[in-house]
Amino acid sequence: MYKILEKEDIAPGEKLYVLDAPDIARKAKPGQFVIIIIDEKGERIPLTIADFNREKGTITIIVQEVGKSTMQLGNIKKGEGILNVVGPLGIPTHIEKYGTVVCVGGGVGIACIYPIARGMKEAGNRVISILGARTKDFIFWEDKIKTVSDEFYITTDDGSSGKKGFVSDQLKDIIDNKEKIDLVMTIGPAIMMKVVSETTRPFNIKTVVSLNSIMVDGTGMCGSCRVEVDGKTKFACVDGPDFDAHKVNFNLLNDRQKVYLKEEKEAHKKCRLEERISGNK
Ligand SMILES: Cc1cc2nc3c(=O)[nH]c(=O)nc-3n(C[C@H](O)[C@H](O)[C@H](O)COP(=O)(O)OP(=O)(O)OC[C@H]3O[C@@H](n4cnc5c(N)ncnc54)[C@H](O)[C@@H]3O)c2cc1C
Ligand code: FES
């Protein structure tokens, strides 16, 4: 059992969990993820390690409640436990001194970009962070990310915080201002990563995305996380999750994300019904 030491609502439908996981915390590096299994009947849920504390032996995950398993997780209370947490998995983000690195996080991807921005800052880079969300309610960790950023921007779709528009608009402004950018790191919804990638492509700015493909075993055995990169099949769990954005086939990624849509809808409906019967919601 992995005990939930802290649990917090950080945005509508998004919760933060601090887990007691000393073995994982000791080895975790920016860009890596864990797979959690809630109970004996639980699905495997891949989640990025949003923060880790080696001294305290804790890892932080931030979870958007989108379907059956993430909602089930939302019902587990602080002090209770999760059956299994496997990790750290995936190749860590390559951190070195590039010069100027722009870190772009969208939605729940804001959580995932934090350890990368921190790692890039610690390596001596000038870090420009751009966070984006639908409205100000979905922006979190503003102060935390500011502390590891030399420049910091927020964009919201409705203009309720920062600049009205998308993260890619802010990125384009920075490019148009002729700031020299050596690397762009981006994590968020697939469509956002695709647009960021198209924004940097004409300027030949190296761009890295962290792909959230469908994952099952997370060890390279099942093949469900396959993605096409540079015309070749790669497994996001063992070859990634980071890939050169300009070589990713985002259309295929989008299509594959929908593979289990029917089953997910049915599971979601069943979960809601069970919750109502048990009087949970
Ligand atoms: C490497 C990686 C890191 C991730 N990090 C985070 C994170 O930090 N925070 C966060 O909120 N979410 C993260 N996700 C997405 C998260 O795993 C899914 O939202 C979750 O599995 C949905 O489960 P569900 O049963 O609640 O929803 P479902 O109803 O099963 O699915 C809803 C949607 O979630 C996606 N999804 C479902 N199952 C999987 C799966 N096994 N693998 C990947 N995507 C799936 C699909 O796009 C699907 O349409 C990450 C995914 C990957 C692959
Ligand atoms: S999740 Fe099974 S091969 Fe990657």
XYZ file of C-alpha atoms and ligand atoms in Angstrom:
338
model
C 0.000 0.000 0.000
C 1.166 3.506 -0.855
C -0.276 5.935 1.656
C -1.834 9.237 0.547
C -0.127 11.780 2.821
C -1.770 14.845 1.306
C -4.749 15.391 -0.959
C -5.864 18.739 -2.335
C -8.302 20.100 -4.925
C -6.139 22.319 -7.096
C -8.509 23.078 -9.963
C -12.046 22.038 -10.925
C -11.904 18.255 -11.407
C -8.167 18.123 -10.707
C -6.629 16.783 -7.506
C -3.108 16.714 -6.105
C -1.885 13.681 -4.174
C 1.351 13.375 -2.199
C 2.225 9.692 -1.870
C 4.589 7.986 0.510
C 6.865 6.244 -2.005
C 10.507 6.493 -0.837
C 11.957 4.013 -3.360
C 10.399 5.874 -6.282
C 11.270 9.324 -4.899
C 14.923 8.279 -4.578
C 15.192 7.414 -8.282
C 12.699 9.819 -9.912
C 13.944 12.238 -12.557
C 12.095 14.997 -14.479
C 9.895 13.647 -17.289
C 9.296 10.227 -15.741
C 5.952 8.721 -14.799
C 4.422 6.053 -12.577
C 1.629 3.579 -13.192
C -0.798 3.293 -10.315
C -3.255 0.498 -9.579
C -5.924 1.538 -7.092
C -7.059 -1.921 -5.892
C -7.092 -5.619 -6.898
C -9.588 -4.918 -9.693
C -8.005 -1.623 -10.712
C -6.863 -0.506 -14.171
C -3.314 0.658 -14.652
C -3.248 4.484 -14.780
C -0.093 6.216 -16.079
C 0.589 9.548 -14.329
C 3.538 11.916 -14.560
C 5.617 12.483 -11.428
C 4.825 16.182 -10.977
C 7.211 16.582 -8.040
C 9.394 14.435 -5.813
C 11.171 14.932 -2.509
C 14.038 12.516 -1.944
C 14.491 13.527 1.734
C 10.824 13.067 2.645
C 10.468 10.042 0.364
C 7.381 11.437 -1.367
C 6.124 11.856 -4.912
C 3.372 14.190 -6.097
C 0.865 13.373 -8.806
C -1.831 15.656 -10.191
C -4.825 13.899 -11.605
C -7.580 15.145 -13.862
C -10.773 13.195 -13.262
C -11.735 12.170 -16.776
C -13.144 8.669 -16.431
C -13.827 5.665 -14.249
C -10.415 5.095 -12.655
C -9.459 8.714 -12.039
C -12.883 9.345 -10.438
C -12.476 6.233 -8.292
C -9.093 7.613 -7.183
C -10.823 10.883 -6.284
C -12.947 9.013 -3.726
C -9.917 7.718 -1.804
C -9.267 9.809 1.281
C -6.085 11.269 2.752
C -4.557 8.659 5.064
C -5.847 5.788 2.943
C -3.739 3.960 0.389
C -3.305 2.947 -3.232
C -2.539 -0.733 -3.825
C 0.384 -0.310 -6.205
C 2.593 2.400 -7.656
C 5.091 1.226 -10.267
C 7.986 3.435 -11.305
C 9.742 5.578 -12.080
C 9.074 4.623 -15.707
C 10.151 6.143 -19.015
C 13.378 7.783 -20.109
C 14.001 10.962 -18.094
C 13.921 14.265 -19.974
C 17.378 15.073 -21.325
C 18.553 17.963 -19.178
C 21.653 19.978 -20.068
C 22.680 23.584 -20.512
C 21.062 24.536 -23.835
C 20.871 28.321 -23.307
C 17.271 29.527 -23.380
C 14.577 26.901 -22.809
C 10.866 27.668 -23.148
C 8.669 25.350 -21.044
C 5.054 25.266 -22.226
C 2.442 23.535 -20.048
C -1.261 23.316 -20.826
C -4.079 22.154 -18.523
C -2.954 19.319 -16.290
C 0.326 19.450 -18.266
C 1.223 22.433 -16.034
C 2.030 19.877 -13.324
C 4.174 17.798 -15.646
C 6.213 20.756 -16.916
C 7.277 21.860 -13.397
C 10.022 19.269 -12.700
C 11.407 19.862 -16.194
C 11.502 23.652 -15.738
C 13.207 23.135 -12.363
C 15.749 20.706 -13.863
C 16.492 23.079 -16.755
C 16.965 25.993 -14.350
C 19.287 23.948 -12.115
C 21.364 23.078 -15.206
C 21.988 26.811 -15.761
C 19.466 27.541 -18.503
C 17.446 30.714 -18.896
C 13.919 29.391 -18.435
C 10.847 31.010 -19.977
C 7.620 29.381 -18.758
C 4.253 29.658 -20.480
C 1.221 28.160 -18.727
C -2.138 27.922 -20.405
C -5.654 26.845 -19.456
C -9.296 27.410 -20.315
C -9.867 29.897 -17.461
C -7.966 31.194 -14.434
C -9.545 28.471 -12.251
C -7.494 25.847 -14.082
C -4.143 27.587 -13.534
C -2.227 26.225 -10.548
C 1.365 26.177 -9.242
C 1.858 29.725 -10.550
C 4.201 30.704 -7.697
C 6.048 27.398 -7.734
C 6.792 27.636 -11.459
C 7.694 31.341 -11.187
C 10.488 30.441 -8.743
C 12.227 28.358 -11.429
C 11.539 30.776 -14.312
C 13.384 33.857 -15.585
C 10.336 34.918 -17.585
C 6.784 33.799 -16.891
C 3.544 34.062 -18.884
C -0.031 32.886 -18.502
C -2.611 32.573 -21.256
C -6.272 31.672 -20.832
C -8.856 30.984 -23.519
C -11.221 33.596 -22.012
C -8.635 36.143 -20.825
C -9.590 35.670 -17.134
C -5.877 35.449 -16.272
C -2.858 36.615 -18.242
C -3.182 37.093 -21.962
C -6.342 36.007 -23.817
C -5.460 33.258 -26.253
C -3.416 30.094 -26.503
C 0.048 29.211 -25.236
C 1.145 29.024 -28.860
C 0.191 32.722 -29.380
C 2.466 33.715 -26.505
C 5.235 31.500 -27.875
C 4.864 33.105 -31.318
C 5.161 36.587 -29.719
C 8.425 35.557 -28.069
C 9.731 34.170 -31.367
C 8.648 37.361 -33.211
C 10.494 39.439 -30.599
C 13.626 37.739 -31.932
C 14.556 36.175 -28.612
C 17.008 33.362 -29.269
C 15.368 30.110 -28.192
C 17.447 26.928 -28.000
C 14.753 24.469 -26.954
C 10.988 24.316 -26.431
C 9.574 21.656 -24.083
C 5.827 21.177 -24.171
C 3.301 19.040 -22.304
C -0.467 19.220 -22.536
C -3.365 17.975 -24.632
C -2.277 16.382 -27.924
C -3.839 19.191 -29.958
C -1.900 21.818 -27.985
C 1.385 19.957 -28.460
C 0.663 19.708 -32.179
C 0.027 23.472 -32.485
C 3.156 24.330 -30.464
C 5.111 22.016 -32.737
C 3.733 23.749 -35.860
C 4.588 27.159 -34.321
C 8.285 26.309 -33.919
C 8.738 24.204 -37.078
C 9.192 27.127 -39.548
C 11.902 28.567 -37.268
C 13.757 25.273 -36.828
C 13.562 25.518 -33.043
C 14.221 22.148 -31.422
C 10.942 21.116 -29.757
C 10.289 18.175 -27.447
C 6.869 16.809 -26.488
C 5.897 14.332 -23.764
C 3.356 11.962 -25.284
C 0.351 10.710 -23.299
C -0.460 7.771 -25.551
C -2.680 4.926 -24.297
C -0.539 2.830 -21.964
C -1.202 -0.527 -20.355
C 1.840 -2.376 -19.007
C 4.346 0.486 -19.271
C 7.212 -1.917 -19.878
C 7.342 -2.247 -23.666
C 5.539 -5.618 -23.758
C 1.922 -4.916 -24.791
C 2.381 -2.504 -27.697
C -0.600 -0.314 -26.805
C 1.439 2.873 -26.442
C 2.819 2.736 -29.975
C 3.313 6.079 -31.672
C 4.814 7.010 -35.027
C 7.940 9.126 -34.847
C 9.925 9.925 -37.988
C 7.924 7.254 -39.833
C 8.991 4.563 -37.361
C 6.957 2.818 -34.657
C 8.079 3.709 -31.142
C 6.719 2.689 -27.755
C 6.114 5.793 -25.632
C 6.617 3.893 -22.366
C 10.173 2.729 -23.064
C 11.368 4.906 -25.991
C 9.718 8.041 -24.523
C 7.588 9.666 -23.287
C 9.718 12.539 -24.725
C 10.052 12.767 -28.513
C 11.148 15.274 -31.146
C 7.849 17.107 -31.758
C 8.577 17.807 -35.412
C 8.758 14.062 -36.122
C 5.613 12.919 -34.275
C 2.544 11.828 -36.250
C -0.043 13.690 -34.134
C -2.991 12.650 -36.311
C -2.289 8.993 -35.564
C -1.800 9.804 -31.864
C -5.224 11.488 -31.776
C -6.898 8.552 -33.521
C -5.297 6.017 -31.183
C -6.416 8.015 -28.108
C -10.001 7.246 -29.160
C -9.521 3.475 -29.567
C -11.334 2.535 -26.342
C -13.871 5.384 -26.353
C -16.913 3.043 -26.359
C -15.575 0.910 -23.474
C -14.547 4.047 -21.534
C -18.058 5.529 -21.863
C -19.644 2.295 -20.635
C -17.221 2.032 -17.690
C -17.895 5.692 -16.811
C -21.680 5.131 -16.855
C -21.352 2.003 -14.697
C -19.094 3.833 -12.231
C -21.593 6.732 -11.884
C -24.406 4.224 -11.302
C -22.408 2.345 -8.642
C -21.579 5.653 -6.924
C -25.249 6.632 -6.866
C -26.265 3.234 -5.456
C -23.588 3.406 -2.750
C -24.617 7.014 -2.007
C -21.162 8.429 -2.716
C -22.392 11.183 -5.057
C 2.877 8.949 -19.710
C 1.531 9.467 -19.285
C 1.468 10.425 -18.298
C 0.226 10.914 -17.882
N 0.217 11.858 -16.900
C -0.958 12.325 -16.443
C -0.985 13.259 -15.355
O 0.055 13.638 -14.812
N -2.200 13.680 -14.931
C -3.375 13.255 -15.518
O -4.440 13.686 -15.075
N -3.380 12.386 -16.538
C -2.201 11.902 -17.004
N -2.192 10.982 -18.021
C -3.492 10.542 -18.566
C -4.120 9.518 -17.640
O -3.357 8.333 -17.625
C -5.544 9.173 -18.134
O -6.314 10.348 -18.046
C -6.198 8.104 -17.270
O -5.599 6.860 -17.556
C -7.680 8.060 -17.553
O -8.271 6.957 -16.875
P -9.833 6.930 -16.565
O -10.213 5.511 -16.334
O -10.178 7.892 -15.510
O -10.493 7.492 -17.870
P -11.082 6.712 -19.125
O -12.551 6.877 -19.156
O -10.519 5.331 -19.193
O -10.423 7.537 -20.296
C -10.542 8.933 -20.559
C -9.398 9.335 -21.525
O -8.142 9.134 -20.866
C -7.178 8.563 -21.740
N -6.764 7.240 -21.222
C -7.531 6.262 -20.739
N -6.814 5.207 -20.347
C -5.545 5.516 -20.601
C -4.335 4.840 -20.442
N -4.257 3.617 -19.941
N -3.222 5.463 -20.833
C -3.261 6.725 -21.304
N -4.374 7.417 -21.483
C -5.502 6.831 -21.144
C -7.856 8.427 -23.077
O -7.484 9.514 -23.889
C -9.315 8.477 -22.770
O -10.082 9.013 -23.800
C -0.979 10.460 -18.480
C -0.909 9.495 -19.480
C 0.321 9.004 -19.883
C 0.397 7.956 -20.938
S 2.442 0.492 -22.479
Fe 2.688 -1.515 -23.225
S 4.283 -1.320 -24.641
Fe 4.121 0.618 -23.787
